[in-house]
Amino acid sequence: MVYNICHWGCIALCNIAIGLDLIPDFIPFVGYLDDATVLALCLNLVHKDIILYKAWKENTVTTTSQKAEE
């Protein structure tokens, strides 16, 4: 099986990597505030994605080992 689910955390990472801004960075403080907000949300979402991936992986390994025993 292949894990092919793309969650919002991945999309938020792409936003940071590409550098799209709602508020340009040359505006003092506020320019970086949107980046910091996206980064905080991204870290939270990626953490949740990792938990979901681990659960999927454990389920896949368990299912595969059960099939091998049969």
PDB file of N, CA and C in Angstrom:
ATOM      1  N   MET A   1       0.828  -1.184   0.000  1.00  0.00           N
ATOM      2  CA  MET A   1       0.000   0.000   0.000  1.00  0.00           C
ATOM      3  C   MET A   1       0.875   1.252   0.000  1.00  0.00           C
ATOM      4  N   VAL A   2       0.344   2.293  -0.567  1.00  0.00           N
ATOM      5  CA  VAL A   2       1.058   3.562  -0.651  1.00  0.00           C
ATOM      6  C   VAL A   2       0.284   4.609   0.135  1.00  0.00           C
ATOM      7  N   TYR A   3       1.004   5.386   0.917  1.00  0.00           N
ATOM      8  CA  TYR A   3       0.390   6.485   1.671  1.00  0.00           C
ATOM      9  C   TYR A   3       0.352   7.692   0.757  1.00  0.00           C
ATOM     10  N   ASN A   4      -0.823   8.027   0.254  1.00  0.00           N
ATOM     11  CA  ASN A   4      -0.932   9.102  -0.728  1.00  0.00           C
ATOM     12  C   ASN A   4      -1.908  10.194  -0.299  1.00  0.00           C
ATOM     13  N   ILE A   5      -1.926  10.483   0.969  1.00  0.00           N
ATOM     14  CA  ILE A   5      -2.819  11.513   1.488  1.00  0.00           C
ATOM     15  C   ILE A   5      -2.012  12.788   1.716  1.00  0.00           C
ATOM     16  N   CYS A   6      -2.466  13.888   1.138  1.00  0.00           N
ATOM     17  CA  CYS A   6      -1.794  15.176   1.342  1.00  0.00           C
ATOM     18  C   CYS A   6      -2.693  16.034   2.229  1.00  0.00           C
ATOM     19  N   HIS A   7      -2.198  16.340   3.395  1.00  0.00           N
ATOM     20  CA  HIS A   7      -2.986  17.100   4.357  1.00  0.00           C
ATOM     21  C   HIS A   7      -2.636  18.583   4.288  1.00  0.00           C
ATOM     22  N   TRP A   8      -3.361  19.371   5.054  1.00  0.00           N
ATOM     23  CA  TRP A   8      -3.165  20.820   5.067  1.00  0.00           C
ATOM     24  C   TRP A   8      -1.774  21.207   5.542  1.00  0.00           C
ATOM     25  N   GLY A   9      -1.163  20.391   6.365  1.00  0.00           N
ATOM     26  CA  GLY A   9       0.198  20.689   6.823  1.00  0.00           C
ATOM     27  C   GLY A   9       1.182  20.740   5.677  1.00  0.00           C
ATOM     28  N   CYS A  10       1.019  19.821   4.729  1.00  0.00           N
ATOM     29  CA  CYS A  10       1.890  19.819   3.545  1.00  0.00           C
ATOM     30  C   CYS A  10       1.656  21.060   2.698  1.00  0.00           C
ATOM     31  N   ILE A  11       0.416  21.437   2.576  1.00  0.00           N
ATOM     32  CA  ILE A  11       0.093  22.623   1.788  1.00  0.00           C
ATOM     33  C   ILE A  11       0.657  23.875   2.461  1.00  0.00           C
ATOM     34  N   ALA A  12       0.573  23.930   3.785  1.00  0.00           N
ATOM     35  CA  ALA A  12       1.131  25.073   4.514  1.00  0.00           C
ATOM     36  C   ALA A  12       2.647  25.130   4.357  1.00  0.00           C
ATOM     37  N   LEU A  13       3.311  23.968   4.362  1.00  0.00           N
ATOM     38  CA  LEU A  13       4.757  23.936   4.140  1.00  0.00           C
ATOM     39  C   LEU A  13       5.111  24.480   2.763  1.00  0.00           C
ATOM     40  N   CYS A  14       4.315  24.125   1.770  1.00  0.00           N
ATOM     41  CA  CYS A  14       4.552  24.647   0.419  1.00  0.00           C
ATOM     42  C   CYS A  14       4.412  26.164   0.401  1.00  0.00           C
ATOM     43  N   ASN A  15       3.442  26.681   1.127  1.00  0.00           N
ATOM     44  CA  ASN A  15       3.253  28.129   1.199  1.00  0.00           C
ATOM     45  C   ASN A  15       4.487  28.802   1.782  1.00  0.00           C
ATOM     46  N   ILE A  16       5.065  28.218   2.812  1.00  0.00           N
ATOM     47  CA  ILE A  16       6.266  28.790   3.422  1.00  0.00           C
ATOM     48  C   ILE A  16       7.450  28.675   2.470  1.00  0.00           C
ATOM     49  N   ALA A  17       7.582  27.526   1.821  1.00  0.00           N
ATOM     50  CA  ALA A  17       8.716  27.306   0.918  1.00  0.00           C
ATOM     51  C   ALA A  17       8.666  28.244  -0.288  1.00  0.00           C
ATOM     52  N   ILE A  18       7.481  28.452  -0.826  1.00  0.00           N
ATOM     53  CA  ILE A  18       7.339  29.310  -2.005  1.00  0.00           C
ATOM     54  C   ILE A  18       7.456  30.781  -1.611  1.00  0.00           C
ATOM     55  N   GLY A  19       7.009  31.112  -0.431  1.00  0.00           N
ATOM     56  CA  GLY A  19       7.138  32.482   0.057  1.00  0.00           C
ATOM     57  C   GLY A  19       5.983  33.392  -0.317  1.00  0.00           C
ATOM     58  N   LEU A  20       4.820  32.825  -0.571  1.00  0.00           N
ATOM     59  CA  LEU A  20       3.650  33.662  -0.842  1.00  0.00           C
ATOM     60  C   LEU A  20       3.242  34.376   0.441  1.00  0.00           C
ATOM     61  N   ASP A  21       2.940  35.636   0.330  1.00  0.00           N
ATOM     62  CA  ASP A  21       2.589  36.421   1.505  1.00  0.00           C
ATOM     63  C   ASP A  21       1.247  37.103   1.329  1.00  0.00           C
ATOM     64  N   LEU A  22       0.473  37.090   2.402  1.00  0.00           N
ATOM     65  CA  LEU A  22      -0.734  37.907   2.418  1.00  0.00           C
ATOM     66  C   LEU A  22      -0.366  39.360   2.669  1.00  0.00           C
ATOM     67  N   ILE A  23       0.628  39.543   3.527  1.00  0.00           N
ATOM     68  CA  ILE A  23       1.120  40.881   3.861  1.00  0.00           C
ATOM     69  C   ILE A  23       2.610  40.909   3.534  1.00  0.00           C
ATOM     70  N   PRO A  24       3.058  41.825   2.687  1.00  0.00           N
ATOM     71  CA  PRO A  24       4.484  41.867   2.313  1.00  0.00           C
ATOM     72  C   PRO A  24       5.392  42.040   3.531  1.00  0.00           C
ATOM     73  N   ASP A  25       6.563  41.397   3.476  1.00  0.00           N
ATOM     74  CA  ASP A  25       7.484  41.404   4.615  1.00  0.00           C
ATOM     75  C   ASP A  25       8.124  42.765   4.878  1.00  0.00           C
ATOM     76  N   PHE A  26       8.083  43.674   3.929  1.00  0.00           N
ATOM     77  CA  PHE A  26       8.715  44.974   4.164  1.00  0.00           C
ATOM     78  C   PHE A  26       7.902  45.857   5.109  1.00  0.00           C
ATOM     79  N   ILE A  27       6.673  45.465   5.423  1.00  0.00           N
ATOM     80  CA  ILE A  27       5.876  46.202   6.407  1.00  0.00           C
ATOM     81  C   ILE A  27       6.331  45.737   7.795  1.00  0.00           C
ATOM     82  N   PRO A  28       6.830  46.655   8.621  1.00  0.00           N
ATOM     83  CA  PRO A  28       7.391  46.255   9.921  1.00  0.00           C
ATOM     84  C   PRO A  28       6.410  45.453  10.779  1.00  0.00           C
ATOM     85  N   PHE A  29       6.911  44.429  11.416  1.00  0.00           N
ATOM     86  CA  PHE A  29       6.219  43.541  12.334  1.00  0.00           C
ATOM     87  C   PHE A  29       5.058  42.780  11.692  1.00  0.00           C
ATOM     88  N   VAL A  30       4.121  43.497  11.120  1.00  0.00           N
ATOM     89  CA  VAL A  30       2.935  42.855  10.553  1.00  0.00           C
ATOM     90  C   VAL A  30       3.308  41.975   9.360  1.00  0.00           C
ATOM     91  N   GLY A  31       4.339  42.377   8.630  1.00  0.00           N
ATOM     92  CA  GLY A  31       4.771  41.604   7.471  1.00  0.00           C
ATOM     93  C   GLY A  31       5.244  40.211   7.837  1.00  0.00           C
ATOM     94  N   TYR A  32       5.858  40.094   9.004  1.00  0.00           N
ATOM     95  CA  TYR A  32       6.328  38.783   9.455  1.00  0.00           C
ATOM     96  C   TYR A  32       5.284  38.047  10.282  1.00  0.00           C
ATOM     97  N   LEU A  33       4.278  38.755  10.728  1.00  0.00           N
ATOM     98  CA  LEU A  33       3.249  38.140  11.552  1.00  0.00           C
ATOM     99  C   LEU A  33       2.478  37.077  10.781  1.00  0.00           C
ATOM    100  N   ASP A  34       2.159  37.334   9.512  1.00  0.00           N
ATOM    101  CA  ASP A  34       1.445  36.323   8.735  1.00  0.00           C
ATOM    102  C   ASP A  34       2.323  35.093   8.511  1.00  0.00           C
ATOM    103  N   ASP A  35       3.630  35.298   8.317  1.00  0.00           N
ATOM    104  CA  ASP A  35       4.539  34.161   8.158  1.00  0.00           C
ATOM    105  C   ASP A  35       4.610  33.337   9.444  1.00  0.00           C
ATOM    106  N   ALA A  36       4.686  34.017  10.576  1.00  0.00           N
ATOM    107  CA  ALA A  36       4.754  33.319  11.861  1.00  0.00           C
ATOM    108  C   ALA A  36       3.469  32.546  12.136  1.00  0.00           C
ATOM    109  N   THR A  37       2.340  33.128  11.764  1.00  0.00           N
ATOM    110  CA  THR A  37       1.059  32.458  11.955  1.00  0.00           C
ATOM    111  C   THR A  37       0.970  31.204  11.104  1.00  0.00           C
ATOM    112  N   VAL A  38       1.349  31.315   9.840  1.00  0.00           N
ATOM    113  CA  VAL A  38       1.326  30.151   8.951  1.00  0.00           C
ATOM    114  C   VAL A  38       2.289  29.084   9.457  1.00  0.00           C
ATOM    115  N   LEU A  39       3.453  29.492   9.926  1.00  0.00           N
ATOM    116  CA  LEU A  39       4.429  28.534  10.444  1.00  0.00           C
ATOM    117  C   LEU A  39       3.890  27.808  11.675  1.00  0.00           C
ATOM    118  N   ALA A  40       3.262  28.532  12.592  1.00  0.00           N
ATOM    119  CA  ALA A  40       2.695  27.904  13.791  1.00  0.00           C
ATOM    120  C   ALA A  40       1.596  26.914  13.419  1.00  0.00           C
ATOM    121  N   LEU A  41       0.718  27.313  12.522  1.00  0.00           N
ATOM    122  CA  LEU A  41      -0.337  26.405  12.064  1.00  0.00           C
ATOM    123  C   LEU A  41       0.253  25.197  11.355  1.00  0.00           C
ATOM    124  N   CYS A  42       1.275  25.451  10.559  1.00  0.00           N
ATOM    125  CA  CYS A  42       1.932  24.394   9.809  1.00  0.00           C
ATOM    126  C   CYS A  42       2.522  23.345  10.754  1.00  0.00           C
ATOM    127  N   LEU A  43       3.229  23.793  11.778  1.00  0.00           N
ATOM    128  CA  LEU A  43       3.832  22.857  12.726  1.00  0.00           C
ATOM    129  C   LEU A  43       2.771  22.028  13.436  1.00  0.00           C
ATOM    130  N   ASN A  44       1.668  22.646  13.779  1.00  0.00           N
ATOM    131  CA  ASN A  44       0.573  21.928  14.416  1.00  0.00           C
ATOM    132  C   ASN A  44      -0.023  20.890  13.466  1.00  0.00           C
ATOM    133  N   LEU A  45      -0.246  21.285  12.227  1.00  0.00           N
ATOM    134  CA  LEU A  45      -0.833  20.370  11.251  1.00  0.00           C
ATOM    135  C   LEU A  45       0.119  19.240  10.885  1.00  0.00           C
ATOM    136  N   VAL A  46       1.390  19.546  10.748  1.00  0.00           N
ATOM    137  CA  VAL A  46       2.365  18.509  10.422  1.00  0.00           C
ATOM    138  C   VAL A  46       2.455  17.503  11.562  1.00  0.00           C
ATOM    139  N   HIS A  47       2.396  17.978  12.790  1.00  0.00           N
ATOM    140  CA  HIS A  47       2.407  17.070  13.940  1.00  0.00           C
ATOM    141  C   HIS A  47       1.223  16.100  13.854  1.00  0.00           C
ATOM    142  N   LYS A  48       0.048  16.625  13.542  1.00  0.00           N
ATOM    143  CA  LYS A  48      -1.138  15.776  13.395  1.00  0.00           C
ATOM    144  C   LYS A  48      -0.971  14.812  12.224  1.00  0.00           C
ATOM    145  N   ASP A  49      -0.377  15.280  11.120  1.00  0.00           N
ATOM    146  CA  ASP A  49      -0.144  14.417   9.963  1.00  0.00           C
ATOM    147  C   ASP A  49       0.798  13.270  10.309  1.00  0.00           C
ATOM    148  N   ILE A  50       1.814  13.549  11.107  1.00  0.00           N
ATOM    149  CA  ILE A  50       2.756  12.502  11.500  1.00  0.00           C
ATOM    150  C   ILE A  50       2.053  11.451  12.354  1.00  0.00           C
ATOM    151  N   ILE A  51       1.188  11.885  13.242  1.00  0.00           N
ATOM    152  CA  ILE A  51       0.426  10.941  14.062  1.00  0.00           C
ATOM    153  C   ILE A  51      -0.464  10.076  13.173  1.00  0.00           C
ATOM    154  N   LEU A  52      -1.141  10.686  12.206  1.00  0.00           N
ATOM    155  CA  LEU A  52      -1.982   9.921  11.285  1.00  0.00           C
ATOM    156  C   LEU A  52      -1.160   8.948  10.453  1.00  0.00           C
ATOM    157  N   TYR A  53       0.017   9.382  10.008  1.00  0.00           N
ATOM    158  CA  TYR A  53       0.883   8.506   9.222  1.00  0.00           C
ATOM    159  C   TYR A  53       1.355   7.315  10.056  1.00  0.00           C
ATOM    160  N   LYS A  54       1.746   7.568  11.298  1.00  0.00           N
ATOM    161  CA  LYS A  54       2.184   6.471  12.160  1.00  0.00           C
ATOM    162  C   LYS A  54       1.062   5.459  12.366  1.00  0.00           C
ATOM    163  N   ALA A  55      -0.161   5.948  12.575  1.00  0.00           N
ATOM    164  CA  ALA A  55      -1.301   5.047  12.736  1.00  0.00           C
ATOM    165  C   ALA A  55      -1.526   4.242  11.467  1.00  0.00           C
ATOM    166  N   TRP A  56      -1.428   4.894  10.308  1.00  0.00           N
ATOM    167  CA  TRP A  56      -1.586   4.194   9.034  1.00  0.00           C
ATOM    168  C   TRP A  56      -0.494   3.150   8.864  1.00  0.00           C
ATOM    169  N   LYS A  57       0.740   3.532   9.178  1.00  0.00           N
ATOM    170  CA  LYS A  57       1.882   2.635   9.014  1.00  0.00           C
ATOM    171  C   LYS A  57       1.745   1.417   9.923  1.00  0.00           C
ATOM    172  N   GLU A  58       1.367   1.623  11.172  1.00  0.00           N
ATOM    173  CA  GLU A  58       1.176   0.509  12.096  1.00  0.00           C
ATOM    174  C   GLU A  58       0.071  -0.412  11.615  1.00  0.00           C
ATOM    175  N   ASN A  59      -0.999   0.157  11.091  1.00  0.00           N
ATOM    176  CA  ASN A  59      -2.097  -0.641  10.565  1.00  0.00           C
ATOM    177  C   ASN A  59      -1.641  -1.437   9.352  1.00  0.00           C
ATOM    178  N   THR A  60      -0.840  -0.823   8.490  1.00  0.00           N
ATOM    179  CA  THR A  60      -0.343  -1.500   7.293  1.00  0.00           C
ATOM    180  C   THR A  60       0.593  -2.638   7.674  1.00  0.00           C
ATOM    181  N   VAL A  61       1.492  -2.397   8.610  1.00  0.00           N
ATOM    182  CA  VAL A  61       2.432  -3.435   9.044  1.00  0.00           C
ATOM    183  C   VAL A  61       1.679  -4.578   9.698  1.00  0.00           C
ATOM    184  N   THR A  62       0.694  -4.273  10.529  1.00  0.00           N
ATOM    185  CA  THR A  62      -0.101  -5.304  11.187  1.00  0.00           C
ATOM    186  C   THR A  62      -0.870  -6.118  10.163  1.00  0.00           C
ATOM    187  N   THR A  63      -1.483  -5.450   9.204  1.00  0.00           N
ATOM    188  CA  THR A  63      -2.246  -6.137   8.167  1.00  0.00           C
ATOM    189  C   THR A  63      -1.336  -7.011   7.317  1.00  0.00           C
ATOM    190  N   THR A  64      -0.172  -6.509   6.956  1.00  0.00           N
ATOM    191  CA  THR A  64       0.766  -7.260   6.130  1.00  0.00           C
ATOM    192  C   THR A  64       1.286  -8.481   6.877  1.00  0.00           C
ATOM    193  N   SER A  65       1.608  -8.335   8.154  1.00  0.00           N
ATOM    194  CA  SER A  65       2.119  -9.470   8.919  1.00  0.00           C
ATOM    195  C   SER A  65       1.031 -10.507   9.150  1.00  0.00           C
ATOM    196  N   GLN A  66      -0.219 -10.080   9.297  1.00  0.00           N
ATOM    197  CA  GLN A  66      -1.321 -11.025   9.448  1.00  0.00           C
ATOM    198  C   GLN A  66      -1.524 -11.814   8.166  1.00  0.00           C
ATOM    199  N   LYS A  67      -1.397 -11.162   7.017  1.00  0.00           N
ATOM    200  CA  LYS A  67      -1.538 -11.859   5.738  1.00  0.00           C
ATOM    201  C   LYS A  67      -0.398 -12.845   5.537  1.00  0.00           C
ATOM    202  N   ALA A  68       0.793 -12.492   5.998  1.00  0.00           N
ATOM    203  CA  ALA A  68       1.951 -13.374   5.853  1.00  0.00           C
ATOM    204  C   ALA A  68       1.790 -14.622   6.714  1.00  0.00           C
ATOM    205  N   GLU A  69       1.147 -14.487   7.864  1.00  0.00           N
ATOM    206  CA  GLU A  69       0.939 -15.629   8.746  1.00  0.00           C
ATOM    207  C   GLU A  69      -0.091 -16.592   8.188  1.00  0.00           C
ATOM    208  N   GLU A  70      -0.997 -16.097   7.372  1.00  0.00           N
ATOM    209  CA  GLU A  70      -2.058 -16.953   6.814  1.00  0.00           C
ATOM    210  C   GLU A  70      -1.501 -17.758   5.721  1.00  0.00           C
TER     211      GLU A  70
END
